[in-house]
XYZ file of C-alpha atoms in Angstrom:
347
model
C -14.509 123.443 282.132
C -17.946 124.924 281.528
C -18.637 127.849 283.860
C -22.389 127.223 283.605
C -21.941 123.743 285.069
C -22.619 121.839 281.871
C -20.319 119.632 279.830
C -17.927 120.351 276.989
C -18.817 117.873 274.238
C -16.041 117.160 271.748
C -17.240 116.600 268.180
C -14.472 115.606 265.755
C -15.859 112.998 263.326
C -13.491 113.779 260.441
C -10.192 114.409 262.234
C -7.940 111.468 261.432
C -4.784 112.719 259.739
C -2.293 115.581 259.443
C -2.004 118.549 261.760
C -5.612 118.227 262.892
C -4.908 114.790 264.328
C -1.732 116.025 266.050
C -3.692 118.829 267.712
C -6.499 116.451 268.676
C -3.950 114.151 270.332
C -2.601 117.138 272.269
C -6.101 118.194 273.302
C -6.945 114.731 274.634
C -3.624 114.493 276.453
C -4.386 117.782 278.232
C -8.015 116.921 279.054
C -8.534 117.528 282.800
C -9.276 114.513 284.954
C -12.147 116.398 286.581
C -13.975 116.751 283.254
C -15.353 113.442 281.882
C -14.764 113.219 278.146
C -17.893 112.825 276.026
C -16.786 112.731 272.388
C -17.612 111.723 268.840
C -14.343 110.717 267.127
C -13.259 109.319 263.775
C -12.836 105.537 263.718
C -9.788 105.957 261.420
C -7.940 107.728 264.248
C -8.727 105.160 266.964
C -5.259 103.554 266.849
C -3.562 106.933 267.345
C -5.666 108.348 270.168
C -5.053 107.863 273.877
C -8.263 108.584 275.777
C -8.663 109.788 279.354
C -9.981 107.225 281.822
C -13.759 107.031 281.925
C -14.228 108.508 278.440
C -17.511 108.010 276.660
C -16.797 107.929 272.925
C -18.896 107.220 269.869
C -16.622 106.136 267.013
C -17.775 107.496 263.663
C -17.135 105.653 260.410
C -16.333 107.392 257.117
C -19.807 106.572 255.817
C -22.857 108.761 255.321
C -25.056 106.654 257.581
C -22.545 106.716 260.425
C -22.013 110.473 260.098
C -25.758 111.141 260.156
C -26.146 108.865 263.179
C -23.420 110.842 264.951
C -25.182 114.126 264.167
C -28.453 112.778 265.552
C -26.703 111.395 268.648
C -25.020 114.751 269.319
C -28.294 116.615 268.876
C -30.045 114.344 271.383
C -27.176 114.379 273.913
C -26.554 118.153 274.023
C -28.420 120.235 276.611
C -28.767 123.980 277.081
C -26.084 123.891 279.796
C -23.544 122.228 277.477
C -21.091 123.531 274.941
C -20.160 121.625 271.777
C -16.625 122.020 270.424
C -16.765 121.252 266.687
C -13.097 120.405 266.292
C -13.417 119.275 262.657
C -14.004 122.825 261.385
C -17.658 122.455 260.366
C -20.826 123.383 262.262
C -22.959 120.467 263.340
C -25.580 119.574 260.781
C -28.502 119.497 263.218
C -29.233 122.357 265.628
C -29.067 121.556 269.326
C -29.752 123.321 272.606
C -26.016 123.591 273.377
C -23.729 126.526 272.676
C -21.575 125.765 269.603
C -17.848 126.582 269.583
C -16.035 125.907 266.308
C -12.302 125.340 265.910
C -11.686 126.594 262.374
C -8.525 124.952 261.042
C -9.328 124.510 257.352
C -9.085 127.393 254.883
C -10.667 125.221 252.207
C -14.028 125.506 253.975
C -13.817 129.277 253.510
C -12.876 129.097 249.826
C -9.360 130.391 250.531
C -7.762 127.937 248.075
C -9.109 127.739 244.478
C -11.085 124.559 243.886
C -9.342 124.167 240.523
C -6.264 122.709 242.250
C -8.285 119.712 243.481
C -9.520 116.608 241.682
C -13.154 116.334 240.612
C -14.351 114.253 243.581
C -12.554 116.471 246.099
C -14.057 119.567 244.468
C -17.572 118.179 244.930
C -16.886 117.330 248.582
C -15.445 120.774 249.261
C -18.402 122.478 247.586
C -20.704 120.620 249.968
C -18.532 121.435 252.993
C -18.320 125.106 252.007
C -22.111 125.211 251.665
C -22.478 123.549 255.076
C -20.073 126.081 256.625
C -22.105 128.983 255.259
C -25.493 127.433 256.033
C -24.658 126.647 259.658
C -22.532 129.637 260.591
C -25.360 131.557 262.291
C -25.510 128.797 264.895
C -21.826 129.201 265.812
C -21.399 131.245 268.989
C -17.592 131.451 268.905
C -14.917 130.673 266.316
C -11.475 129.676 267.585
C -8.545 130.135 265.187
C -4.782 129.784 265.413
C -3.469 132.909 263.672
C -4.380 136.568 262.998
C -4.476 135.951 259.236
C -6.966 133.106 259.738
C -9.125 135.424 261.858
C -9.070 138.031 259.092
C -9.888 135.387 256.456
C -12.892 134.356 258.539
C -14.109 137.954 258.830
C -13.753 138.483 255.091
C -15.653 135.259 254.439
C -18.538 136.530 256.547
C -18.524 139.810 254.639
C -20.424 142.912 255.736
C -23.169 140.940 257.461
C -21.073 139.878 260.457
C -22.735 141.595 263.384
C -22.092 139.596 266.528
C -19.307 137.526 264.964
C -17.011 136.326 267.771
C -13.556 135.232 266.559
C -10.851 134.419 269.073
C -7.186 133.810 268.275
C -5.507 131.315 270.587
C -2.859 129.082 269.011
C -1.828 125.930 270.816
C 0.777 123.332 270.002
C 1.519 119.812 271.264
C 3.933 119.355 274.137
C 7.270 118.245 272.588
C 7.991 114.526 273.037
C 10.081 113.577 276.049
C 12.700 112.056 273.759
C 13.561 112.769 270.133
C 15.549 110.299 267.991
C 19.262 111.035 268.066
C 20.571 113.446 265.416
C 23.070 110.889 264.175
C 20.458 108.158 263.692
C 19.129 107.537 260.224
C 19.616 109.277 256.897
C 20.211 113.009 256.714
C 18.428 115.108 254.087
C 18.857 118.516 252.501
C 15.109 119.205 252.715
C 11.999 117.652 254.222
C 8.325 118.316 253.585
C 5.982 116.988 256.266
C 2.510 116.930 254.707
C -0.138 114.636 253.324
C -1.038 114.611 249.644
C -3.986 117.043 249.638
C -3.847 119.197 246.507
C -3.317 122.485 248.373
C -0.118 121.042 249.863
C 1.318 121.632 246.380
C 3.567 118.570 245.998
C 3.456 118.594 242.208
C 4.914 122.083 241.838
C 7.533 121.199 244.447
C 8.617 118.132 242.464
C 8.640 120.168 239.245
C 11.063 122.527 241.004
C 13.244 119.496 241.747
C 13.221 118.549 238.056
C 14.308 122.103 237.172
C 17.192 121.835 239.629
C 18.183 118.491 238.125
C 18.267 120.039 234.637
C 20.718 122.582 236.088
C 22.935 119.881 237.573
C 21.665 120.146 241.169
C 20.119 117.146 242.922
C 19.467 117.925 246.587
C 17.788 115.244 248.676
C 14.169 115.590 249.778
C 12.188 113.494 252.267
C 8.379 113.278 251.977
C 5.796 111.833 254.392
C 2.911 110.894 252.113
C 0.435 108.354 253.447
C -0.940 105.180 251.882
C -3.995 107.032 250.602
C -1.719 109.227 248.443
C -0.809 106.359 246.142
C -1.503 108.114 242.845
C 0.626 111.108 243.813
C 3.383 108.822 245.134
C 3.456 106.910 241.845
C 3.761 110.149 239.870
C 6.609 111.345 242.077
C 8.413 108.038 241.691
C 8.082 108.290 237.900
C 9.656 111.775 238.018
C 12.497 110.407 240.148
C 13.236 107.681 237.616
C 12.976 110.003 234.614
C 15.096 112.832 236.039
C 17.311 111.083 238.573
C 15.797 112.928 241.540
C 16.845 112.170 245.110
C 13.377 112.140 246.635
C 12.733 109.685 249.470
C 9.176 108.737 250.391
C 9.161 107.761 254.060
C 5.433 107.154 254.531
C 3.460 108.220 257.592
C 5.587 108.868 260.676
C 4.783 109.214 264.366
C 5.001 112.617 266.013
C 8.317 111.735 267.672
C 9.714 110.418 264.383
C 8.783 113.666 262.639
C 10.652 115.687 265.278
C 13.706 113.508 264.712
C 13.362 113.982 260.959
C 13.535 117.776 261.353
C 16.777 117.370 263.267
C 18.260 115.329 260.413
C 17.381 117.908 257.740
C 18.999 121.142 256.683
C 15.637 122.787 256.013
C 11.901 122.320 255.892
C 10.543 123.286 252.480
C 6.881 124.300 252.751
C 5.129 125.123 249.443
C 1.546 124.919 250.769
C -0.978 127.247 249.135
C -2.924 127.823 252.340
C -2.937 126.764 255.997
C -4.913 127.801 259.031
C -1.818 127.354 261.192
C 1.086 125.542 259.506
C 2.062 123.348 262.469
C 5.158 121.874 260.711
C 6.618 125.393 260.555
C 6.573 125.647 264.348
C 7.751 122.066 264.795
C 10.720 122.536 262.464
C 11.631 125.823 264.102
C 11.603 124.198 267.557
C 14.041 121.532 266.331
C 16.477 124.053 264.846
C 15.559 123.286 261.242
C 15.704 126.198 258.774
C 12.543 127.068 256.819
C 12.119 127.756 253.102
C 8.449 128.503 252.520
C 5.696 130.200 250.551
C 5.636 133.985 250.836
C 2.136 133.991 252.315
C 0.606 135.521 255.433
C 0.096 132.240 257.286
C 3.851 131.571 257.140
C 4.814 134.956 258.572
C 2.201 134.505 261.311
C 4.263 131.796 262.974
C 7.892 131.954 261.775
C 10.647 133.850 259.971
C 11.687 131.773 256.940
C 15.246 132.075 255.673
C 14.026 132.048 252.051
C 10.587 132.448 250.476
C 9.034 131.886 247.057
C 5.871 132.149 244.987
C 4.208 128.739 245.619
C 2.449 128.861 242.234
C 5.787 128.934 240.367
C 8.163 125.937 240.226
C 10.795 128.367 238.917
C 10.422 130.577 241.998
C 10.589 127.539 244.293
C 13.739 126.281 242.544
C 15.409 129.698 242.807
C 14.689 129.906 246.539
C 16.183 126.436 247.004
C 19.279 127.481 245.077
C 19.648 130.562 247.268
C 19.433 128.417 250.378
C 22.034 126.036 248.949
C 24.229 129.094 248.276
C 24.173 128.428 244.567
C 21.927 131.257 243.349
C 20.990 131.451 239.708
C 22.734 134.287 237.939
C 20.349 136.794 236.359
C 20.523 137.258 232.616
C 22.990 139.928 231.467
C 21.248 142.218 228.949
C 23.011 143.044 225.690
C 23.091 146.492 224.103
C 21.316 147.384 220.889
C 24.452 146.921 218.759
C 24.955 143.374 220.008
C 21.301 142.599 219.324
C 21.585 143.866 215.740
C 24.776 141.862 215.162
C 23.014 138.710 216.324
C 19.997 139.512 214.200
C 21.941 140.381 211.005
C 24.780 137.904 211.395
């Protein structure tokens, strides 16, 4: 795997959920038998990952001490003949003799999504991660990204001082599961949104669009896949369902095969995200014949042709796109003439 004869070291200490985990699973499944795996992986993902035989793995806890120990271990293990693949989107904290390759799959590290959409604690974490990205970027030999728009975002983030910047676009997706749950099995939904509860996923504006539809007499069904760690958001959504009579079903975390089956039981994927490096659910839904209603943003058009689009910052725009998909478009206001205005004003 390394033309120079060294090893490819896989460093992914914070990949444990969402699309990143799905891609990590695919990467491990494709790992060649001739290349022994030497990796640093997140303990929270241990139950999901199937490792090649003979793997040497250091499991990293979500604690500062464990993360620092992993950085030190990587620094000591890497040699000049090796390459390090930083699959978690951040450069390693400590410099090493190895060549660093970085898989950039998080726009938040580049400041592509305003920090104001996140909670206070998340903002502080992202500020640190953004600083780390900028501080360590000179040690990155090659950036790997999934889409042309992500490559351009990376170049803009570097600014004018980007001599020698090497950005390569090579999207990859998981191999579809051998079997997908039968179309007739389980509940069918008008829309699904496969995403965790990170603020840039934009669940709150999506649910506000559902409340607008309810006020207009429309109550389409929506399936969500929030995880246990999204409890506060889940509680808020449930309160909106009770208050407005919304048909929103929270299914919890699903396996990859279950997600593919969910797409086949839905009329459309609704995707209001404010920013993605790839948008894997868009490709997954498309492969399962599920229509797409999504944000009118570059990352969406990079990978699919949605049937309807909207401004993700506007619940009104989201609701109107949903109505168009449901073939119940909102009629535009009919303007009156000046005489009618004066009659209303004087009468």
